[in-house]
Coordinates of C-alpha atoms and ligand atoms in Angstrom, one line a residue:
Chain A
M1 CA 118.3 101.5 96.7
N2 CA 119.9 103.6 94.5
V3 CA 118.1 106.2 91.8
I4 CA 120.1 104.4 88.6
S5 CA 119.0 101.0 89.5
N6 CA 115.3 101.9 90.2
T7 CA 115.5 104.0 86.9
G8 CA 116.2 100.7 85.2
T9 CA 113.4 99.0 86.7
V10 CA 111.0 101.6 85.6
F11 CA 112.4 101.9 82.3
A12 CA 112.5 98.1 81.9
R13 CA 108.7 97.6 82.5
E14 CA 107.8 100.6 80.3
I15 CA 109.9 99.6 77.1
V16 CA 109.3 95.9 77.5
P17 CA 105.7 96.1 75.8
S18 CA 107.1 98.4 72.9
L19 CA 109.6 95.7 72.1
R20 CA 107.2 93.0 72.0
N21 CA 104.9 95.2 70.0
P22 CA 107.4 97.5 67.7
L23 CA 104.1 98.2 65.3
G24 CA 102.7 100.1 68.4
L25 CA 105.4 102.8 67.6
A26 CA 103.3 104.2 65.0
F27 CA 100.5 105.0 67.2
T28 CA 101.7 107.7 68.6
M29 CA 103.2 109.3 64.9
T30 CA 99.6 109.3 63.4
Q31 CA 99.8 113.1 63.5
P32 CA 103.1 113.9 62.2
L33 CA 103.2 111.2 59.6
I34 CA 99.7 112.8 58.4
F35 CA 101.5 116.1 57.7
L36 CA 104.5 114.5 56.3
L37 CA 102.3 113.0 53.5
L38 CA 99.4 115.3 53.0
F39 CA 101.2 118.6 53.9
G40 CA 104.7 118.0 52.8
P41 CA 104.2 117.6 49.2
L42 CA 102.7 121.2 49.2
L43 CA 105.9 122.9 49.8
S44 CA 108.0 122.3 46.7
G45 CA 108.5 126.0 45.2
T46 CA 107.0 127.6 48.4
P47 CA 109.4 130.6 49.0
G48 CA 111.8 130.4 52.2
V49 CA 112.0 126.7 51.7
G50 CA 114.9 126.8 50.0
E51 CA 116.5 125.0 47.0
G52 CA 116.0 121.3 46.2
S53 CA 113.8 118.7 48.1
P54 CA 111.4 119.8 50.6
W55 CA 111.9 117.4 52.4
Q56 CA 115.4 118.8 53.5
W57 CA 113.3 121.8 54.9
F58 CA 110.5 120.2 56.2
V59 CA 111.5 116.7 58.0
P60 CA 113.7 118.3 60.6
G61 CA 110.4 120.5 61.9
I62 CA 108.2 116.9 61.6
L63 CA 111.0 115.5 63.9
V64 CA 110.3 118.2 66.5
M65 CA 106.5 117.9 66.2
L66 CA 106.9 114.4 67.2
A67 CA 108.3 115.5 70.4
L68 CA 105.9 117.7 70.8
F69 CA 102.8 115.5 70.2
G70 CA 104.3 112.2 71.1
T71 CA 106.5 112.7 73.9
G72 CA 104.8 115.9 75.1
G73 CA 101.6 113.6 74.7
A74 CA 102.7 110.7 76.9
G75 CA 101.3 112.2 80.2
Y76 CA 97.9 110.3 79.1
L77 CA 99.9 107.2 79.9
L78 CA 100.1 108.1 83.7
L79 CA 96.8 109.4 83.7
I80 CA 95.4 105.7 82.7
E81 CA 97.6 104.5 85.3
M82 CA 96.4 106.9 87.6
A83 CA 92.8 105.9 87.1
S84 CA 93.1 102.0 87.5
G85 CA 95.4 102.0 90.6
S86 CA 98.4 100.9 89.0
L87 CA 100.4 104.0 89.9
E88 CA 99.1 103.7 93.3
R89 CA 100.7 100.5 93.6
M90 CA 103.8 101.8 92.7
L91 CA 103.9 104.8 94.8
V92 CA 103.4 102.4 97.6
T93 CA 106.8 100.5 96.8
P94 CA 110.1 101.9 98.0
L95 CA 110.8 103.0 94.7
S96 CA 112.8 106.3 94.0
R97 CA 110.2 108.7 93.0
T98 CA 112.7 110.6 90.5
A99 CA 113.5 107.4 89.1
M100 CA 109.9 106.7 88.5
M101 CA 109.9 109.9 86.4
I102 CA 113.0 109.1 84.8
G103 CA 112.5 105.9 83.8
R104 CA 109.4 106.8 82.3
N105 CA 110.7 109.9 80.3
L106 CA 113.6 107.6 78.9
K107 CA 111.4 105.5 77.5
E108 CA 109.4 108.1 75.7
V109 CA 112.7 109.7 74.5
V110 CA 114.0 105.9 73.0
T111 CA 110.7 106.0 71.4
L112 CA 111.0 109.0 70.0
L113 CA 114.3 108.5 68.6
A114 CA 113.4 105.5 67.0
Q115 CA 110.3 107.5 65.5
A116 CA 112.6 109.8 64.2
V117 CA 114.9 107.3 62.6
L118 CA 112.4 105.5 60.6
I119 CA 111.0 108.6 59.2
V120 CA 114.5 109.8 58.4
V121 CA 115.2 106.4 56.8
A122 CA 111.7 106.2 55.1
L123 CA 112.4 109.3 53.1
L124 CA 115.8 108.8 52.1
P125 CA 114.9 107.2 48.6
F126 CA 112.4 110.1 48.0
G127 CA 115.3 112.4 47.5
F128 CA 116.2 113.6 51.6
R129 CA 119.8 114.0 51.9
L130 CA 121.8 112.8 54.9
H131 CA 124.3 114.1 56.5
P132 CA 125.6 111.7 59.3
L133 CA 127.2 114.0 61.8
G134 CA 124.6 116.6 61.8
A135 CA 122.1 114.3 61.9
L136 CA 123.2 112.5 65.1
T137 CA 123.7 116.0 66.8
G138 CA 120.2 116.9 66.0
L139 CA 118.8 113.6 67.3
L140 CA 120.9 114.5 70.5
I141 CA 119.4 117.7 70.5
L142 CA 115.8 116.1 70.2
A143 CA 116.3 113.6 72.8
V144 CA 117.3 116.5 75.5
F145 CA 114.2 118.2 74.4
G146 CA 111.8 115.0 74.5
L147 CA 113.3 114.7 78.3
G148 CA 112.0 118.2 79.1
L149 CA 108.9 117.6 77.6
G150 CA 108.4 114.5 79.1
G151 CA 108.7 115.7 82.5
L152 CA 106.6 118.5 81.7
T153 CA 103.7 116.2 80.3
F154 CA 103.9 114.0 83.4
A155 CA 104.0 116.8 85.8
L156 CA 100.9 118.1 83.9
A157 CA 98.9 114.9 84.4
I158 CA 99.9 115.0 88.3
A159 CA 98.6 118.0 88.5
A160 CA 95.4 117.4 86.6
K161 CA 95.0 114.0 88.8
R162 CA 91.6 112.5 87.7
R163 CA 90.5 115.4 85.6
E164 CA 91.4 113.9 82.3
E165 CA 89.8 117.0 80.2
L166 CA 92.2 119.3 82.0
F167 CA 95.1 117.6 81.1
Y168 CA 94.2 117.0 77.2
G169 CA 92.7 121.1 77.2
V170 CA 96.0 122.3 78.8
Q171 CA 98.0 120.3 76.3
Q172 CA 95.9 121.0 73.2
V173 CA 95.8 125.3 74.5
V174 CA 99.7 124.8 74.9
L175 CA 101.0 122.2 72.3
F176 CA 99.1 124.0 68.9
P177 CA 100.7 127.6 69.5
L178 CA 103.8 126.3 69.9
L179 CA 103.8 124.0 67.1
L180 CA 102.2 126.8 64.4
L181 CA 104.4 129.6 65.9
S182 CA 107.7 127.7 65.9
G183 CA 107.8 127.8 62.0
V184 CA 107.2 123.9 61.4
L185 CA 104.5 123.8 58.6
M186 CA 105.6 127.0 56.6
P187 CA 108.4 129.5 56.7
M188 CA 107.9 132.4 59.6
D189 CA 109.7 134.9 56.9
A190 CA 106.4 136.4 55.3
A191 CA 104.7 136.7 58.9
P192 CA 103.5 139.9 60.1
S193 CA 105.9 141.7 62.5
W194 CA 104.0 140.2 66.0
L195 CA 103.8 136.8 64.9
S196 CA 107.4 137.1 64.1
V197 CA 107.9 138.6 67.9
L198 CA 105.6 135.7 69.3
S199 CA 107.8 133.2 67.5
Q200 CA 111.0 134.2 68.8
A201 CA 109.7 134.3 72.0
N202 CA 109.1 130.3 71.0
P203 CA 111.8 127.9 72.6
V204 CA 110.7 125.3 70.1
T205 CA 111.9 128.0 67.0
Y206 CA 115.2 127.7 68.3
I207 CA 115.0 124.1 68.0
V208 CA 113.5 123.7 65.0
E209 CA 115.8 125.9 63.1
A210 CA 118.8 124.3 65.0
E211 CA 117.4 120.8 63.6
R212 CA 117.3 122.6 59.9
A213 CA 120.8 123.4 60.1
L214 CA 121.9 120.0 61.5
F215 CA 120.0 118.3 59.0
A216 CA 121.6 120.1 56.2
G217 CA 124.7 119.3 57.5
D218 CA 125.4 123.0 58.4
L219 CA 127.2 122.1 62.2
F220 CA 128.6 125.3 62.6
S221 CA 125.6 127.5 61.8
E222 CA 124.5 129.8 64.5
A223 CA 121.2 128.1 65.1
V224 CA 122.9 125.5 66.4
P225 CA 124.0 127.0 70.0
Y226 CA 120.5 128.4 70.3
G227 CA 118.7 125.2 69.6
V228 CA 121.1 123.5 72.4
I229 CA 120.2 126.3 75.0
A230 CA 116.5 125.9 74.2
A231 CA 116.7 122.3 74.6
A232 CA 118.8 122.4 77.6
A233 CA 116.8 124.7 79.3
T234 CA 113.6 122.7 78.6
A235 CA 115.2 119.9 80.0
V236 CA 116.0 121.1 83.4
V237 CA 112.8 123.3 83.8
G238 CA 110.7 119.9 82.7
L239 CA 112.7 117.4 84.9
A240 CA 112.6 119.6 87.8
L241 CA 109.1 119.8 87.4
G242 CA 108.4 116.4 86.4
S243 CA 110.4 115.0 89.5
R244 CA 108.9 117.9 92.0
A245 CA 105.6 116.4 91.1
M246 CA 106.4 112.8 91.1
R247 CA 107.7 112.9 94.7
R248 CA 104.7 115.1 95.9
A249 CA 102.2 112.8 94.5
T250 CA 99.2 111.6 96.6
L251 CA 96.4 110.1 95.4
Chain B
M1 CA 102.7 97.5 114.5
I2 CA 99.8 100.6 113.8
R3 CA 99.1 103.3 116.2
T4 CA 97.2 106.4 115.3
R5 CA 96.2 109.2 117.2
G6 CA 93.4 111.6 116.2
L7 CA 94.0 110.7 112.5
T8 CA 91.7 113.0 110.1
R9 CA 91.6 113.4 106.4
H10 CA 89.4 116.3 104.9
F11 CA 88.6 117.0 100.9
R12 CA 87.9 119.8 99.5
V13 CA 85.5 119.7 97.0
K14 CA 83.3 122.2 95.0
G15 CA 84.2 124.5 97.8
E16 CA 82.6 122.2 100.5
T17 CA 85.1 120.2 102.9
V18 CA 84.2 116.4 103.0
E19 CA 85.1 114.8 106.5
A20 CA 86.3 111.5 105.0
V21 CA 88.2 110.4 108.2
R22 CA 87.6 112.1 111.9
G23 CA 90.0 111.5 114.3
L24 CA 90.8 107.7 114.4
D25 CA 92.8 106.2 116.8
I26 CA 94.3 102.7 115.9
D27 CA 96.2 100.1 117.9
V28 CA 97.2 96.9 116.1
Q29 CA 99.6 94.7 117.8
E30 CA 102.2 92.7 115.7
G31 CA 100.6 89.4 114.5
E32 CA 96.9 90.6 114.8
L33 CA 94.5 90.2 111.8
V34 CA 92.0 92.9 112.1
A35 CA 88.8 93.6 109.6
F36 CA 88.1 97.2 109.2
L37 CA 84.3 97.1 108.3
G38 CA 81.9 100.0 107.2
P39 CA 79.3 101.1 104.7
N40 CA 80.7 102.8 101.2
G41 CA 81.9 106.1 101.9
A42 CA 82.9 105.5 105.5
G43 CA 86.4 106.4 105.1
K44 CA 88.2 103.2 105.0
S45 CA 90.0 103.5 101.9
T46 CA 91.1 106.8 103.0
S47 CA 92.4 105.7 106.1
L48 CA 94.7 103.0 104.6
R49 CA 95.7 105.5 102.4
M50 CA 96.9 107.2 105.3
L51 CA 98.6 104.5 106.6
T52 CA 100.3 103.6 103.5
T53 CA 101.9 107.0 102.8
L54 CA 99.8 107.9 100.4
L55 CA 98.0 110.4 101.3
P56 CA 99.1 112.9 103.9
P57 CA 96.6 113.4 107.0
T58 CA 95.1 116.7 107.5
S59 CA 95.9 116.2 111.3
G60 CA 96.7 113.6 113.8
S61 CA 99.9 111.0 113.7
A62 CA 100.4 107.5 112.8
T63 CA 103.3 105.4 113.2
V64 CA 103.1 102.3 110.6
A65 CA 105.5 99.4 111.3
G66 CA 107.8 101.5 113.5
C67 CA 107.8 104.5 111.4
D68 CA 106.1 107.7 111.3
V69 CA 104.0 107.7 108.1
L70 CA 104.8 111.8 107.7
A71 CA 108.4 111.7 108.6
D72 CA 109.4 108.8 107.4
P73 CA 107.6 107.5 104.3
A74 CA 110.3 105.7 102.9
G75 CA 110.8 103.5 105.9
T76 CA 107.0 102.8 106.1
R77 CA 106.8 101.5 102.4
R78 CA 110.0 99.3 103.1
N79 CA 108.1 97.7 105.7
I80 CA 104.3 97.2 104.1
G81 CA 102.6 95.7 101.4
Y82 CA 99.3 97.3 100.0
L83 CA 96.5 95.9 97.6
G84 CA 94.6 98.9 96.7
Q85 CA 90.9 99.1 95.6
G86 CA 91.6 99.4 92.3
N87 CA 93.6 97.8 89.8
G88 CA 97.4 97.2 90.6
A89 CA 98.6 96.0 87.3
G90 CA 98.6 98.1 84.5
N91 CA 96.4 97.2 81.6
H92 CA 99.1 96.7 78.7
F93 CA 101.5 94.8 80.6
R94 CA 101.6 91.3 80.6
V95 CA 100.8 89.4 83.7
R96 CA 104.0 87.8 84.9
D97 CA 106.3 90.9 83.9
E98 CA 104.1 93.3 86.7
V99 CA 104.8 90.7 89.6
V100 CA 108.4 90.5 88.3
T101 CA 108.7 94.3 88.3
Q102 CA 107.2 94.6 91.6
G103 CA 109.7 92.5 93.2
R104 CA 112.4 94.7 91.6
C105 CA 110.7 97.6 93.2
Y106 CA 111.5 96.4 96.3
G107 CA 115.2 95.9 95.9
L108 CA 114.9 92.0 94.9
S109 CA 117.4 90.5 92.4
R110 CA 116.0 89.8 88.9
A111 CA 116.3 86.0 89.7
E112 CA 114.7 86.4 93.0
S113 CA 112.2 88.4 91.6
R114 CA 111.7 85.8 88.8
K115 CA 111.2 83.1 91.1
R116 CA 108.8 84.8 93.5
A117 CA 106.9 85.5 90.3
D118 CA 106.6 82.2 89.3
E119 CA 105.7 80.8 92.9
L120 CA 103.3 83.3 93.6
L121 CA 101.2 82.6 90.2
A122 CA 101.3 79.1 90.9
V123 CA 99.9 79.7 94.4
L124 CA 97.2 81.8 92.9
D125 CA 96.3 79.9 89.8
L126 CA 97.6 82.1 87.3
E127 CA 99.9 80.2 85.9
S128 CA 98.2 79.9 82.7
L129 CA 97.4 83.2 82.2
A130 CA 101.3 84.7 82.9
G131 CA 102.2 85.7 79.4
R132 CA 98.5 87.4 78.9
Q133 CA 98.2 90.9 79.3
A134 CA 96.4 92.5 82.8
G135 CA 93.6 94.0 80.7
T136 CA 92.5 90.8 79.0
L137 CA 91.9 89.3 82.3
S138 CA 88.4 88.5 83.9
G139 CA 87.8 90.7 87.3
G140 CA 88.2 88.0 89.4
Q141 CA 91.7 86.9 87.8
R142 CA 93.0 90.7 88.2
R143 CA 91.8 90.7 91.8
R144 CA 94.5 87.7 92.1
L145 CA 96.9 89.2 90.0
D146 CA 96.9 92.0 92.5
I147 CA 97.3 89.7 95.5
A148 CA 100.2 88.4 93.5
I149 CA 101.9 91.6 93.3
G150 CA 100.8 92.4 96.7
L151 CA 103.0 89.3 98.2
V152 CA 105.9 89.4 96.3
H153 CA 108.3 90.7 98.7
R154 CA 107.1 89.1 101.8
P155 CA 105.9 92.3 103.8
R156 CA 105.7 92.3 107.7
L157 CA 102.6 94.4 107.5
L158 CA 99.8 94.1 104.9
F159 CA 97.1 96.3 103.8
L160 CA 94.4 94.7 101.8
D161 CA 91.8 97.0 100.4
E162 CA 88.8 94.6 99.9
P163 CA 90.8 91.7 98.6
S164 CA 87.8 89.6 98.1
T165 CA 85.8 91.4 95.8
G166 CA 85.0 90.0 92.7
L167 CA 86.1 86.3 93.5
D168 CA 84.3 83.4 93.2
P169 CA 83.6 81.3 96.0
H170 CA 86.7 79.0 95.3
N171 CA 89.2 81.6 94.9
R172 CA 88.1 83.3 97.6
A173 CA 88.7 80.1 99.9
N174 CA 91.9 80.1 98.1
L175 CA 93.0 83.6 98.9
W176 CA 92.2 83.0 102.3
K177 CA 94.0 79.9 102.7
H178 CA 97.2 81.5 101.2
I179 CA 97.0 84.6 103.5
L180 CA 96.1 82.5 106.4
R181 CA 99.6 80.5 105.7
L182 CA 101.3 83.4 105.3
R183 CA 100.4 84.5 108.6
E184 CA 101.2 81.0 110.2
E185 CA 104.8 80.9 108.4
H186 CA 105.7 84.6 108.7
G187 CA 103.6 86.0 111.4
I188 CA 102.3 88.9 109.3
T189 CA 100.1 91.6 110.5
I190 CA 97.3 92.2 108.4
F191 CA 94.6 95.4 108.2
M192 CA 91.9 94.8 105.8
T193 CA 88.8 96.7 105.0
T194 CA 85.9 94.2 103.5
H195 CA 82.2 94.1 102.8
Y196 CA 82.1 90.7 103.3
L197 CA 80.7 90.2 106.8
D198 CA 80.9 86.6 107.2
E199 CA 84.7 86.7 106.2
A200 CA 85.3 89.4 108.8
D201 CA 83.7 87.2 111.2
T202 CA 85.4 84.1 110.5
M203 CA 88.8 85.2 109.6
A204 CA 89.5 88.5 111.7
E205 CA 90.5 88.4 115.3
R206 CA 89.4 91.7 116.1
V207 CA 86.7 94.1 113.9
M208 CA 86.9 97.6 113.9
V209 CA 83.4 99.4 112.5
I210 CA 83.8 103.0 111.0
D211 CA 81.1 105.2 110.1
H212 CA 81.1 108.5 108.6
G213 CA 84.9 108.6 109.3
R214 CA 84.7 108.0 113.1
M215 CA 85.4 104.3 114.6
I216 CA 82.2 103.2 116.3
A217 CA 83.5 99.8 117.8
D218 CA 86.5 98.0 118.2
D219 CA 86.4 94.3 119.8
I220 CA 86.5 90.8 119.0
P221 CA 83.7 89.7 116.7
E222 CA 82.3 87.3 119.4
N223 CA 81.9 90.4 122.1
L224 CA 80.6 92.9 119.3
K225 CA 78.0 90.6 118.7
A226 CA 77.1 89.6 122.2
N227 CA 77.3 93.0 123.5
L228 CA 75.7 95.1 121.0
A229 CA 73.4 92.9 119.2
G230 CA 72.7 89.8 121.0
D231 CA 71.0 86.6 119.5
G232 CA 67.4 87.1 118.2
V233 CA 64.7 84.7 119.7
T234 CA 61.7 84.2 117.9
V235 CA 58.3 82.3 118.8
T236 CA 55.2 82.1 117.0
T237 CA 52.0 81.1 118.7
A238 CA 48.6 79.6 117.5
D239 CA 46.8 82.9 117.8
E240 CA 47.5 87.0 118.0
A241 CA 46.3 87.0 121.6
D242 CA 48.9 84.5 122.4
A243 CA 51.4 86.3 121.1
G244 CA 50.6 88.8 123.0
R245 CA 50.6 87.6 125.9
S246 CA 54.2 85.8 125.3
A247 CA 55.3 89.4 124.8
E248 CA 54.2 90.2 128.6
I249 CA 55.8 87.2 129.9
A250 CA 59.0 87.6 128.1
G251 CA 59.2 91.3 128.9
R252 CA 59.5 90.3 132.6
M253 CA 62.6 88.3 131.9
P254 CA 65.5 90.5 133.0
S255 CA 67.7 89.4 129.9
A256 CA 65.5 89.9 127.5
R257 CA 65.4 93.0 125.0
E258 CA 63.7 95.0 122.3
V259 CA 60.3 92.4 122.8
T260 CA 58.1 93.0 119.5
V261 CA 55.2 91.6 118.2
D262 CA 54.1 91.1 114.7
A263 CA 50.6 89.1 114.2
M264 CA 51.4 85.8 115.7
T265 CA 54.9 85.8 116.2
M266 CA 57.1 87.3 119.2
S267 CA 60.9 88.6 119.0
L268 CA 63.3 89.9 121.0
R269 CA 66.8 90.1 121.8
A270 CA 69.1 88.9 124.4
P271 CA 72.6 88.2 125.1
R272 CA 72.3 84.4 125.2
G273 CA 69.0 83.4 123.4
N274 CA 69.9 79.6 123.7
A275 CA 70.2 80.2 127.4
L276 CA 66.9 82.3 127.9
L277 CA 64.6 80.0 125.3
P278 CA 64.3 77.0 127.4
D279 CA 63.4 79.4 130.4
L280 CA 60.9 81.3 128.1
L281 CA 59.3 78.1 127.0
R282 CA 58.7 76.8 130.4
S283 CA 57.1 79.9 131.7
L284 CA 54.8 80.2 128.8
D285 CA 53.7 76.6 128.8
A286 CA 53.0 77.5 132.4
A287 CA 51.0 80.5 131.6
G288 CA 48.9 78.3 129.0
V289 CA 50.1 79.5 125.7
R290 CA 50.5 77.5 123.1
V291 CA 53.9 77.9 120.9
L292 CA 54.2 76.3 117.7
T293 CA 57.7 77.3 116.7
A294 CA 60.8 78.4 118.7
E295 CA 63.8 79.8 117.0
V296 CA 67.5 81.3 118.6
R297 CA 69.3 83.1 115.7
R298 CA 73.0 84.2 116.1
P299 CA 73.7 87.5 115.6
T300 CA 75.7 88.6 112.2
L301 CA 78.3 91.9 112.1
D302 CA 75.2 93.0 110.4
D303 CA 73.3 92.9 113.3
V304 CA 76.0 95.1 114.9
F305 CA 76.1 97.5 112.6
L306 CA 72.3 98.2 112.8
A307 CA 72.7 98.3 116.6
L308 CA 75.4 100.5 116.4
T309 CA 73.7 103.0 113.8
G310 CA 70.2 102.0 113.2
R311 CA 71.1 101.1 109.7
S312 CA 72.0 98.0 107.7
L313 CA 75.1 97.9 106.3
R314 CA 74.1 96.0 103.2
E315 CA 71.8 99.1 102.3
G316 CA 74.6 101.4 101.0
E317 CA 75.7 98.5 98.7
G318 CA 73.2 99.9 96.4
D319 CA 75.5 103.0 95.3
R320 CA 78.7 101.0 94.3
Ligands
LIG401 N1 90.2 111.9 96.4 C1 89.3 112.4 97.0 N2 88.7 113.5 96.9 C2 87.6 114.2 97.0 N3 86.9 113.2 98.2 C3 87.3 112.0 98.6 C4 88.4 111.5 98.0 N4 88.8 110.3 98.4 C5 87.5 109.9 99.2 N5 86.5 111.1 99.2 C6 85.3 111.2 99.9 O1 85.7 110.7 101.1 C7 85.0 110.0 101.7 C8 85.4 108.4 102.3 O2 85.9 107.7 101.1 P1 86.4 106.2 101.0 O3 87.2 106.1 99.5 O4 87.5 106.0 102.3 O5 85.1 105.3 101.5 P2 85.1 103.9 102.0 O6 84.9 103.4 102.9 O7 86.5 103.0 101.4 O8 84.1 103.1 100.8 P3 83.8 101.9 99.8 O9 83.4 101.0 100.8 O10 82.6 102.5 98.9 O11 85.1 101.7 99.4 C9 83.6 109.3 100.6 O12 82.5 110.6 101.0 C10 84.3 110.1 99.4 O13 83.5 110.6 98.5
LIG402 MG1 87.3 101.8 99.6

């Protein structure tokens, strides 16, 4: 039994329902979509947002938000399967535990990328300008970041065991500050100094800035390598914690 | 096939220790069908979880299908099948997909998994539901799906945690037909928990009774019933005086135990009530006691449990 074919088995199991019901994609997108539609338009003319369409500034951040709330929340699926007994059933099979984590994670990342592409394409008629090479690199960084978030959320779900409120509590307490401090919603230029310091300690900030540079077509911006490092670090930590949790999972 | 020594599991709940399983010694030979019986919370599922590598024991050892569950969990998992107490199929997955996935989890090829899935869906009467989402099935249909999932890879040793709970009589009979056929054809070993006493009685060759995490009996059902419970013999008489005299006479018979009188009814227990009854009736007749009815009742496993613990197995079922 090798990890790669096991990963394929798990990925196939997870992705098939989404392929059969693509509208389900919208389900984990609601929060970012609401911000996009109801908050985005307020940004035109805000200092720090730059010239031209505010979408150019706002959309890359929304993609990161998609990762935080979509991929970062995917652990709830595992919670459901823990409560019902279907995770238990998989844990008794010889399936590699690492593959169980990675297969699920890959499905979340594919979902994330599909949602991101959907948003970008939907905004093209509204003045959002696409720089293909930058956008592709941006999506790649987003995917790597998503892998890490997936690992973290699965680790959290397993640690919470059946205490669902613990899972949701920790998730809210962690995700919202990460989001607000990353400057997704408002430029951090005018932030008081203590907030700037916090923002600079937040790895998500670097990813948001890299995405903004890349979606503006600025492939050689110095924000890009920082974003790559932040995403890679999240992936390493997330995958390590996620597969460790899955290997040790008992019910 | 299964051998445990001092298998023990504690849980910490709010600072208190729950001793779910206390020092179980289990020996099961290849090909046996063993029923694991006990009231709610006795520690049945916890024991099964330890034997199937889902839960590490607090102490003690277990060898399952030739592999040590702690040292070689992967080897153990390859050799066993497990049907948990919960629902094995995920709610938003389709019935057939879940069975196929399970085959893939055990390393069957895609084609082989599909073939097995279709066979099992047919056997378990699930063909018409193959395309439905598991979450939309009825309780009994889900249970049959769980069973299909558990059998995909033809395990040598099968653990079943209350396999027939929630099934109607027709499907219970069907399930048993299928399980017994598997045994005949492949000689698999089955270790199962159940609350249906009649099921344990008729299907299992051996019954283990567990209570408060301890094994309190382990034998073939006939021995348990004869040695621990015995037959119930009941005699009703024309008046209370006669009932009292019949109790005196019965009390002198060597094999009679637990002789009691309630109004005009005298009852007792004996290992072989059918042999005792004619003697008893002759003695009563000789003493001039007028007997109206006489009855021998075969014991059930519930009587065994009552004899062992002073409680009825059925009493606990209210808190499920
Ligand atoms: N994960 C857990 N955490 C804390 N306590 C547990 C856990 N699992 C089981 N227990 C406790 O261990 C005891 C044995 O539980 P177990 O599930 O093994 O019982 P059971 O014999 O299978 O009962 P039932 O017939 O209701 O299925 C119970 O008191 C239960 O509350
Ligand atoms: Mg149980």
